[in-house]
Tab-separated table of C-alpha atoms in Angstrom:
chain	number	residue	atom	x	y	z
R	1	UNK	CA	103.552	94.074	94.510
R	2	UNK	CA	103.756	90.668	96.213
R	3	UNK	CA	101.259	89.078	98.570
R	4	UNK	CA	103.277	89.244	101.763
R	5	UNK	CA	101.594	87.393	104.587
R	6	UNK	CA	103.218	84.553	106.491
R	7	UNK	CA	100.896	81.630	107.193
R	8	UNK	CA	101.904	80.871	110.764
R	9	UNK	CA	100.120	80.592	114.094
R	10	UNK	CA	101.564	83.858	115.445
R	11	UNK	CA	100.184	85.788	112.486
R	12	UNK	CA	96.833	83.985	112.750
R	13	UNK	CA	96.436	85.370	116.301
R	14	UNK	CA	96.461	88.886	114.852
R	15	UNK	CA	94.283	88.104	111.815
R	16	UNK	CA	90.526	88.219	111.212
R	17	UNK	CA	88.733	86.481	108.350
R	18	UNK	CA	85.303	87.730	107.309
R	19	UNK	CA	83.530	84.480	106.473
R	20	UNK	CA	80.887	84.128	103.759
R	21	UNK	CA	77.549	82.387	104.472
R	22	UNK	CA	78.480	79.366	102.359
R	23	UNK	CA	77.774	75.859	103.582
R	24	UNK	CA	80.821	74.569	101.716
R	25	UNK	CA	82.948	76.953	103.814
R	26	UNK	CA	82.371	74.617	106.760
R	27	UNK	CA	84.357	71.897	105.018
R	28	UNK	CA	87.528	73.964	105.514
R	29	UNK	CA	88.869	73.841	109.065
R	30	UNK	CA	91.067	76.843	109.655
R	31	UNK	CA	93.385	77.472	112.577
R	32	UNK	CA	91.665	78.133	115.914
R	33	UNK	CA	93.986	81.101	116.377
R	34	UNK	CA	92.406	82.834	113.393
R	35	UNK	CA	89.679	85.304	114.419
R	36	UNK	CA	86.397	84.755	112.587
R	37	UNK	CA	83.957	87.548	111.720
R	38	UNK	CA	80.499	86.531	110.551
R	39	UNK	CA	79.280	89.057	107.968
R	40	UNK	CA	75.662	88.170	108.857
R	41	UNK	CA	73.688	87.664	112.046
R	42	UNK	CA	74.491	84.329	113.695
R	43	UNK	CA	70.852	83.268	113.443
R	44	UNK	CA	71.303	83.045	109.653
R	45	UNK	CA	74.703	81.397	109.511
R	46	UNK	CA	77.366	80.198	111.961
R	47	UNK	CA	80.814	78.991	111.003
R	48	UNK	CA	82.377	78.605	114.446
R	49	UNK	CA	81.010	78.976	117.977
R	50	UNK	CA	83.591	81.615	119.007
R	51	UNK	CA	83.064	83.874	115.973
R	52	UNK	CA	82.088	87.533	116.196
R	53	UNK	CA	79.037	88.695	114.259
R	54	UNK	CA	79.041	92.142	112.657
R	55	UNK	CA	75.932	92.981	114.681
R	56	UNK	CA	78.097	92.626	117.797
R	57	UNK	CA	80.286	95.552	116.734
R	58	UNK	CA	77.765	98.182	117.846
R	59	UNK	CA	78.776	99.265	121.318
R	60	UNK	CA	78.656	102.033	123.917
R	61	UNK	CA	81.410	100.462	125.983
R	62	UNK	CA	83.668	103.504	126.125
R	63	UNK	CA	87.195	102.818	127.362
R	64	UNK	CA	89.057	105.926	128.535
R	65	UNK	CA	92.446	104.828	127.180
R	66	UNK	CA	90.920	104.669	123.687
R	67	UNK	CA	89.394	108.142	123.705
R	68	UNK	CA	91.677	109.627	121.026
R	69	UNK	CA	91.274	106.548	118.837
R	70	UNK	CA	87.476	106.899	119.062
R	71	UNK	CA	87.701	110.552	118.056
R	72	UNK	CA	90.115	109.958	115.183
R	73	UNK	CA	88.161	106.976	113.856
R	74	UNK	CA	84.809	108.781	114.043
R	75	UNK	CA	86.148	111.793	112.162
R	76	UNK	CA	87.719	109.505	109.552
R	77	UNK	CA	84.426	107.765	108.823
R	78	UNK	CA	82.098	110.780	108.792
R	79	UNK	CA	84.522	112.723	106.561
R	80	UNK	CA	84.016	110.085	103.839
R	81	UNK	CA	80.584	110.654	102.301
R	82	UNK	CA	80.224	106.990	101.365
R	83	UNK	CA	79.180	106.198	104.954
R	84	UNK	CA	75.812	107.872	104.300
R	85	UNK	CA	75.087	105.773	101.203
R	86	UNK	CA	76.196	102.578	102.927
R	87	UNK	CA	73.872	103.403	105.831
R	88	UNK	CA	71.012	103.760	103.369
R	89	UNK	CA	71.653	100.222	102.181
R	90	UNK	CA	71.146	98.953	105.744
R	91	UNK	CA	68.579	101.270	107.312
R	92	UNK	CA	65.777	103.489	106.077
R	93	UNK	CA	65.790	106.172	108.692
R	94	UNK	CA	66.972	109.662	109.556
R	95	UNK	CA	70.462	111.125	109.298
R	96	UNK	CA	70.450	111.536	113.072
R	97	UNK	CA	69.935	107.814	113.558
R	98	UNK	CA	72.702	107.089	111.052
R	99	UNK	CA	75.121	109.188	113.111
R	100	UNK	CA	74.097	107.402	116.299
R	101	UNK	CA	74.680	104.032	114.661
R	102	UNK	CA	78.031	105.141	113.213
R	103	UNK	CA	79.184	106.329	116.637
R	104	UNK	CA	78.301	102.966	118.189
R	105	UNK	CA	79.902	101.100	115.281
R	106	UNK	CA	83.147	103.084	115.520
R	107	UNK	CA	83.378	102.381	119.265
R	108	UNK	CA	82.783	98.659	118.740
R	109	UNK	CA	85.285	98.384	115.870
R	110	UNK	CA	88.029	100.199	117.796
R	111	UNK	CA	87.417	97.986	120.834
R	112	UNK	CA	87.477	94.808	118.713
R	113	UNK	CA	90.731	95.732	116.975
R	114	UNK	CA	92.402	96.729	120.259
R	115	UNK	CA	91.164	93.745	122.264
R	116	UNK	CA	92.246	91.196	119.632
R	117	UNK	CA	95.348	93.083	118.484
R	118	UNK	CA	94.154	92.779	114.869
R	119	UNK	CA	96.785	93.589	112.264
R	120	UNK	CA	95.283	91.865	109.200
R	121	UNK	CA	91.757	91.443	107.863
R	122	UNK	CA	90.892	89.150	104.954
R	123	UNK	CA	87.583	89.792	103.139
R	124	UNK	CA	85.791	87.409	100.779
R	125	UNK	CA	84.588	90.344	98.706
R	126	UNK	CA	84.930	94.125	98.570
R	127	UNK	CA	83.581	95.338	101.946
R	128	UNK	CA	80.318	96.994	100.980
R	129	UNK	CA	78.280	96.459	104.122
R	130	UNK	CA	78.537	99.404	106.502
R	131	UNK	CA	79.870	97.275	109.378
R	132	UNK	CA	82.700	95.635	107.435
R	133	UNK	CA	83.547	98.824	105.534
R	134	UNK	CA	83.950	100.807	108.759
R	135	UNK	CA	85.992	98.024	110.392
R	136	UNK	CA	88.394	97.794	107.442
R	137	UNK	CA	88.731	101.577	107.099
R	138	UNK	CA	89.591	101.963	110.773
R	139	UNK	CA	92.096	99.096	110.769
R	140	UNK	CA	93.887	100.414	107.687
R	141	UNK	CA	93.916	104.139	108.379
R	142	UNK	CA	93.842	104.440	112.168
R	143	UNK	CA	95.769	101.318	113.221
R	144	UNK	CA	97.994	101.048	110.100
R	145	UNK	CA	96.823	97.455	109.625
R	146	UNK	CA	96.574	95.577	106.333
R	147	UNK	CA	93.389	94.774	104.432
R	148	UNK	CA	93.260	91.935	101.910
R	149	UNK	CA	90.342	91.222	99.570
R	150	UNK	CA	89.588	88.033	97.630
R	151	UNK	CA	87.805	88.934	94.402
R	152	UNK	CA	87.503	88.278	90.675
R	153	UNK	CA	90.436	89.096	88.454
R	154	UNK	CA	89.983	90.843	85.117
R	155	UNK	CA	88.726	87.555	83.677
R	156	UNK	CA	85.627	86.073	85.374
R	157	UNK	CA	86.205	82.715	87.006
R	158	UNK	CA	89.763	83.577	88.067
R	159	UNK	CA	90.409	84.912	91.549
R	160	UNK	CA	93.048	87.368	92.775
R	161	UNK	CA	94.064	88.916	96.082
R	162	UNK	CA	93.880	92.687	96.398
R	163	UNK	CA	95.431	94.924	99.036
R	164	UNK	CA	93.875	98.084	100.449
R	165	UNK	CA	90.236	99.029	100.795
R	166	UNK	CA	90.837	102.273	98.881
R	167	UNK	CA	93.853	101.197	96.832
R	168	UNK	CA	92.716	97.809	95.555
R	169	UNK	CA	96.172	96.697	94.403
R	170	UNK	CA	96.239	93.335	92.639
R	171	UNK	CA	99.025	91.253	94.193
R	172	UNK	CA	101.519	88.744	92.810
R	173	UNK	CA	100.950	85.308	94.340
R	174	UNK	CA	103.665	82.992	95.679
R	175	UNK	CA	104.241	79.231	95.712
R	176	UNK	CA	101.339	78.628	98.108
R	177	UNK	CA	99.018	79.122	95.156
R	178	UNK	CA	98.721	77.353	91.818
R	179	UNK	CA	98.564	80.313	89.471
R	180	UNK	CA	97.407	80.196	85.853
R	181	UNK	CA	99.002	81.083	82.547
R	182	UNK	CA	95.949	82.874	81.168
R	183	UNK	CA	97.258	82.660	77.619
R	184	UNK	CA	97.147	78.872	77.866
R	185	UNK	CA	94.161	78.197	80.146
R	186	UNK	CA	91.166	77.050	78.091
R	187	UNK	CA	88.605	78.999	80.157
R	188	UNK	CA	90.451	82.315	79.953
R	189	UNK	CA	91.138	81.833	76.246
R	190	UNK	CA	87.455	81.195	75.589
R	191	UNK	CA	86.507	84.392	77.406
R	192	UNK	CA	89.128	86.460	75.594
R	193	UNK	CA	88.049	85.062	72.220
R	194	UNK	CA	84.417	85.758	73.046
R	195	UNK	CA	85.344	89.367	73.851
R	196	UNK	CA	86.831	89.671	70.377
R	197	UNK	CA	83.955	88.010	68.517
R	198	UNK	CA	82.321	89.870	65.655
R	199	UNK	CA	79.468	92.001	66.986
R	200	UNK	CA	77.150	90.653	64.275
R	201	UNK	CA	77.643	87.081	65.528
R	202	UNK	CA	74.329	85.961	67.031
R	203	UNK	CA	75.806	83.154	69.094
R	204	UNK	CA	74.787	83.464	72.742
R	205	UNK	CA	76.931	85.953	74.699
R	206	UNK	CA	74.767	86.032	77.830
R	207	UNK	CA	77.508	84.604	80.015
R	208	UNK	CA	79.468	87.815	79.505
R	209	UNK	CA	76.811	89.617	81.515
R	210	UNK	CA	75.528	86.775	83.696
R	211	UNK	CA	72.184	88.597	83.905
R	212	UNK	CA	70.254	85.757	85.498
R	213	UNK	CA	72.367	85.524	88.647
R	214	UNK	CA	70.326	88.117	90.498
R	215	UNK	CA	66.690	87.721	91.415
R	216	UNK	CA	65.730	90.261	94.021
R	217	UNK	CA	62.024	89.998	93.212
R	218	UNK	CA	61.776	86.971	95.470
R	219	UNK	CA	59.421	87.488	98.388
R	220	UNK	CA	60.715	86.079	101.666
R	221	UNK	CA	58.233	87.745	104.031
R	222	UNK	CA	54.625	88.860	103.645
R	223	UNK	CA	55.514	92.452	104.532
R	224	UNK	CA	57.575	92.613	101.318
R	225	UNK	CA	54.489	92.268	99.104
R	226	UNK	CA	53.450	95.980	99.216
R	227	UNK	CA	57.085	96.958	98.679
R	228	UNK	CA	57.378	94.727	95.593
R	229	UNK	CA	54.117	96.111	94.130
R	230	UNK	CA	55.395	99.677	94.517
R	231	UNK	CA	58.750	98.683	93.014
R	232	UNK	CA	57.016	97.110	90.002
R	233	UNK	CA	55.055	100.282	89.380
R	234	UNK	CA	58.107	102.496	89.835
R	235	UNK	CA	60.242	100.304	87.579
R	236	UNK	CA	57.753	100.654	84.732
R	237	UNK	CA	57.479	104.410	85.299
R	238	UNK	CA	61.239	105.088	85.372
R	239	UNK	CA	61.879	102.762	82.412
R	240	UNK	CA	59.372	104.734	80.336
R	241	UNK	CA	61.200	107.944	81.272
R	242	UNK	CA	64.477	106.352	80.192
R	243	UNK	CA	63.011	105.272	76.836
R	244	UNK	CA	61.632	108.762	76.303
R	245	UNK	CA	65.190	110.124	76.462
R	246	UNK	CA	66.733	107.286	74.445
R	247	UNK	CA	68.235	107.286	70.980
R	248	UNK	CA	66.264	105.198	68.491
R	249	UNK	CA	68.266	103.039	66.109
R	250	UNK	CA	71.449	100.980	65.891
R	251	UNK	CA	73.897	103.274	64.134
R	252	UNK	CA	75.212	106.015	66.392
R	253	UNK	CA	77.131	109.142	65.403
R	254	UNK	CA	80.789	108.763	64.423
R	255	UNK	CA	83.628	109.890	66.716
R	256	UNK	CA	81.515	109.299	69.784
R	257	UNK	CA	82.014	108.196	73.379
R	258	UNK	CA	79.904	105.423	74.908
R	259	UNK	CA	79.577	105.339	78.700
R	260	UNK	CA	78.326	102.063	80.199
R	261	UNK	CA	76.500	102.562	83.483
R	262	UNK	CA	76.688	100.190	86.454
R	263	UNK	CA	73.837	98.418	88.164
R	264	UNK	CA	73.229	100.003	91.572
R	265	UNK	CA	73.492	99.470	94.447
R	266	UNK	CA	76.499	97.201	94.070
R	267	UNK	CA	80.102	97.044	95.313
R	268	UNK	CA	81.517	98.146	91.938
R	269	UNK	CA	80.077	101.590	92.586
R	270	UNK	CA	79.780	101.635	96.367
R	271	UNK	CA	82.509	101.788	97.626
R	272	UNK	CA	84.800	101.184	94.592
R	273	UNK	CA	83.327	104.113	92.681
R	274	UNK	CA	84.831	106.494	95.243
R	275	UNK	CA	84.002	110.030	94.013
R	276	UNK	CA	81.934	108.650	91.121
R	277	UNK	CA	79.342	106.561	92.957
R	278	UNK	CA	76.868	109.003	91.476
R	279	UNK	CA	77.665	108.284	87.845
R	280	UNK	CA	76.520	111.572	86.365
R	281	UNK	CA	79.702	112.973	87.936
R	282	UNK	CA	81.755	110.736	85.618
R	283	UNK	CA	79.588	111.783	82.664
R	284	UNK	CA	80.210	115.432	83.519
R	285	UNK	CA	83.979	114.794	83.558
R	286	UNK	CA	83.733	113.216	80.092
R	287	UNK	CA	81.678	116.098	78.765
R	288	UNK	CA	84.255	118.654	79.918
R	289	UNK	CA	87.175	116.696	78.440
R	290	UNK	CA	85.779	116.105	74.947
R	291	UNK	CA	84.961	118.773	72.338
R	292	UNK	CA	81.317	119.798	72.461
R	293	UNK	CA	80.612	118.327	69.011
R	294	UNK	CA	81.597	114.830	70.245
R	295	UNK	CA	78.449	112.997	71.297
R	296	UNK	CA	78.367	110.986	74.520
R	297	UNK	CA	76.013	108.019	74.547
R	298	UNK	CA	74.919	106.431	77.811
R	299	UNK	CA	73.859	102.821	78.112
R	300	UNK	CA	72.078	101.876	81.323
R	301	UNK	CA	72.972	98.474	82.731
R	302	UNK	CA	70.181	96.063	81.661
R	303	UNK	CA	70.034	94.511	85.138
R	304	UNK	CA	68.857	97.886	86.467
R	305	UNK	CA	65.458	97.266	84.869
R	306	UNK	CA	65.364	93.550	85.667
R	307	UNK	CA	65.568	94.085	89.419
R	308	UNK	CA	63.640	96.189	91.929
R	309	UNK	CA	64.798	99.759	91.368
R	310	UNK	CA	65.856	101.700	94.433
R	311	UNK	CA	64.592	105.293	93.940
R	312	UNK	CA	67.538	106.555	95.983
R	313	UNK	CA	69.876	105.495	93.141
R	314	UNK	CA	67.503	106.224	90.242
R	315	UNK	CA	65.289	109.086	91.456
R	316	UNK	CA	62.367	110.401	89.434
R	317	UNK	CA	64.273	113.081	87.492
R	318	UNK	CA	67.583	111.198	87.233
R	319	UNK	CA	67.513	110.419	83.516
R	320	UNK	CA	66.056	113.843	82.661
R	321	UNK	CA	68.929	115.484	84.517
R	322	UNK	CA	71.613	113.516	82.653
R	323	UNK	CA	70.006	113.925	79.219
R	324	UNK	CA	69.887	117.696	79.778
R	325	UNK	CA	73.699	117.775	79.544
R	326	UNK	CA	74.595	119.076	76.093
R	327	UNK	CA	75.110	116.370	73.453
R	328	UNK	CA	74.469	113.488	75.860
R	329	UNK	CA	71.932	110.827	74.860
R	330	UNK	CA	70.754	107.482	76.223
R	331	UNK	CA	70.772	104.182	74.321
R	332	UNK	CA	68.422	101.210	74.629
R	333	UNK	CA	69.825	99.132	77.558
R	334	UNK	CA	69.387	95.928	75.524
R	335	UNK	CA	71.497	97.233	72.625
R	336	UNK	CA	74.463	95.028	71.708
R	337	UNK	CA	77.435	96.138	73.815
R	338	UNK	CA	79.900	94.802	71.242
R	339	UNK	CA	78.140	96.736	68.481
R	340	UNK	CA	78.364	99.944	70.527
R	341	UNK	CA	82.027	99.332	71.406
R	342	UNK	CA	82.893	98.795	67.749
R	343	UNK	CA	81.179	102.057	66.747
R	344	UNK	CA	82.709	104.083	69.585
R	345	UNK	CA	85.888	106.117	69.439
R	346	UNK	CA	86.260	105.847	73.224
R	347	UNK	CA	84.548	103.629	75.797
R	348	UNK	CA	84.045	104.618	79.404
R	349	UNK	CA	82.715	103.122	82.636
R	350	UNK	CA	83.665	102.999	86.308
R	351	UNK	CA	85.394	99.616	86.541
R	352	UNK	CA	83.154	96.961	84.964
R	353	UNK	CA	83.883	93.976	82.697
R	354	UNK	CA	83.052	96.128	79.674
R	355	UNK	CA	86.482	97.740	80.204
R	356	UNK	CA	88.197	94.429	79.506
R	357	UNK	CA	85.913	93.676	76.574
R	358	UNK	CA	86.625	97.087	75.040
R	359	UNK	CA	90.386	96.752	75.430
R	360	UNK	CA	90.320	93.303	73.830
R	361	UNK	CA	88.431	94.863	70.917
R	362	UNK	CA	91.101	97.536	70.518
R	363	UNK	CA	89.197	100.512	71.924
R	364	UNK	CA	90.736	103.079	74.306
R	365	UNK	CA	88.932	102.984	77.622
R	366	UNK	CA	88.414	105.599	80.340
R	367	UNK	CA	87.715	104.328	83.869
R	368	UNK	CA	86.592	106.170	86.976
R	369	UNK	CA	86.910	104.958	90.550
R	370	UNK	CA	89.100	102.022	91.583
R	371	UNK	CA	89.687	99.530	88.792
R	372	UNK	CA	91.977	96.678	87.788
R	373	UNK	CA	92.745	97.727	84.228
R	374	UNK	CA	94.875	100.822	84.770
R	375	UNK	CA	98.179	99.038	84.022
R	376	UNK	CA	96.929	98.479	80.467
R	377	UNK	CA	98.267	101.181	78.145
R	378	UNK	CA	94.876	101.457	76.477
R	379	UNK	CA	93.071	102.257	79.733
R	380	UNK	CA	93.087	105.681	81.354
R	381	UNK	CA	92.351	105.858	85.069
R	382	UNK	CA	90.765	109.281	85.504
R	383	UNK	CA	92.583	111.652	87.835
R	384	UNK	CA	92.013	115.087	86.349
R	385	UNK	CA	91.055	116.863	83.144
R	386	UNK	CA	94.630	117.554	82.081
R	387	UNK	CA	95.715	113.904	82.096
R	388	UNK	CA	92.489	112.754	80.428
R	389	UNK	CA	92.852	115.267	77.598
R	390	UNK	CA	96.429	114.104	77.089
R	391	UNK	CA	95.174	110.507	76.807
R	392	UNK	CA	92.484	111.565	74.317
R	393	UNK	CA	95.029	113.387	72.144
R	394	UNK	CA	97.592	110.557	72.144
R	395	UNK	CA	95.511	107.365	72.154
R	396	UNK	CA	96.410	106.635	68.489
R	397	UNK	CA	99.966	105.791	69.609
R	398	UNK	CA	98.713	102.672	71.455
R	399	UNK	CA	99.521	99.313	69.876
R	400	UNK	CA	96.552	97.321	71.188
R	401	UNK	CA	97.766	93.905	70.078
R	402	UNK	CA	101.011	94.390	71.988
R	403	UNK	CA	99.292	96.055	74.953
R	404	UNK	CA	96.718	93.239	75.223
R	405	UNK	CA	99.400	90.551	75.108
R	406	UNK	CA	101.461	92.307	77.781
R	407	UNK	CA	98.393	92.823	79.943
R	408	UNK	CA	97.296	89.168	79.806
R	409	UNK	CA	100.872	88.018	80.465
R	410	UNK	CA	101.053	90.271	83.536
R	411	UNK	CA	98.068	88.451	85.078
R	412	UNK	CA	99.610	84.998	84.995
R	413	UNK	CA	101.122	85.225	88.495
R	414	UNK	CA	98.132	87.051	89.954
R	415	UNK	CA	95.257	84.624	89.351
R	416	UNK	CA	94.087	81.190	90.407
R	417	UNK	CA	91.363	79.305	88.595
R	418	UNK	CA	87.938	78.785	90.115
R	419	UNK	CA	87.064	76.289	87.404
R	420	UNK	CA	87.527	73.043	89.297
R	421	UNK	CA	85.803	69.978	87.940
R	422	UNK	CA	84.756	66.559	89.164
R	423	UNK	CA	83.798	64.060	86.472
R	424	UNK	CA	83.618	66.850	83.919
R	425	UNK	CA	81.274	69.025	85.996
R	426	UNK	CA	81.829	71.992	88.280
R	427	UNK	CA	81.628	71.278	91.986
R	428	UNK	CA	78.130	71.053	93.424
R	429	UNK	CA	77.596	74.662	94.374
R	430	UNK	CA	74.331	76.414	93.613
R	431	UNK	CA	74.254	79.337	91.198
R	432	UNK	CA	75.678	80.265	87.827
R	433	UNK	CA	79.039	79.186	86.424
R	434	UNK	CA	80.604	82.375	87.796
R	435	UNK	CA	79.042	82.011	91.226
R	436	UNK	CA	80.513	78.521	91.396
R	437	UNK	CA	83.939	79.515	90.119
R	438	UNK	CA	84.118	82.505	92.474
R	439	UNK	CA	83.337	80.342	95.479
R	440	UNK	CA	85.709	77.576	94.447
R	441	UNK	CA	88.533	80.068	93.867
R	442	UNK	CA	88.042	81.854	97.180
R	443	UNK	CA	87.786	78.576	99.093
R	444	UNK	CA	91.058	77.504	97.483
R	445	UNK	CA	92.620	80.809	98.614
R	446	UNK	CA	91.400	80.348	102.195
R	447	UNK	CA	92.536	76.739	102.201
R	448	UNK	CA	96.037	77.701	100.988
R	449	UNK	CA	96.496	80.430	103.594
R	450	UNK	CA	94.680	79.286	106.747
R	451	UNK	CA	93.979	75.561	106.688
R	452	UNK	CA	95.457	73.490	109.501
R	453	UNK	CA	98.163	71.229	108.114
């Protein structure tokens, strides 16, 4: 599917761009006709004086001509259980207060879309803040508008455009963009080769995980000190419970399945996880599809124990509950992922980078939720038990060398590079190599579509 959006002033009048809080964003001067939505409060970041902050969306300004739209939009949002979990990421309060806030948010979003005649919204990442998620859902499903998302492609450092908040379709790019032949680009080739490297190779692979990007232990306000102390205690407690249920050793049983968990809360699970935000649901689906003698190993994401753990996503009895499922066992989170992939018969996750790594290593992969690997013959996008069992029974027919080549070739008109250098160094943007490349790639996208010429 092609990226079909005309870059002209008439379209800009009906388009909103959700801007990131990046100082380098201010170097790009987009059309004044383009509506700007600040994903934060204006006191933290301001791109343009006439922008709308997401905090401005909450409203009780009821307009009688919109009454059916309010009703339809409200029912749409509250019928999707993800609104509750997104509320929990923003407020710690009662369900009643959540409903009050959702009502006000729905009213404000409907009014904003109607007042500005919004037909397109561009997002710099998957909308995973309650305000932007609700706005995009309402535009797409109530007003039949179009949602575009700038995000990583299957290979980190390369950026693609996706369409649909709950479809996430990777689009073919046109002549406005300088796309990459990923078979020839040195950065993509290095990543692909690293994915194929022998699991016994001790050379540093940390950039595959980029574990040091996050540091949520930082204390910004004094009132966070008691919270951080409690989180430290809880992290140690829940980690000990995990280890208690974990397999000891490096060699796992033959003919097994390895499920790689996601760090939470994060956009890859909420909202992209859809019905599998709670990952034990995916594990249950695997258990029902495979014969009972096939062991399912679970590897927790190592970042989960490097960051403050939210008890709402890893409650006290969470690991006990999963390990009580017959023939399911946890693995040390710091175990070599490549070693586990090589020992596995099948690999599974929601939609993480481990899917790509597994496919490059010739292992059939089962994904849950929205993902960007389902056009690879070796990847099964879970829909139901019947189709999964068919995949399990016929996986040996897959020619992985051919499938990998076709898959990489198919990306060449869908990706632009975020690796842009000056004097041999990446542009001066704070953060890891992937933080830099993501920002550079997205800024290039915005520049190509919206910059005043």
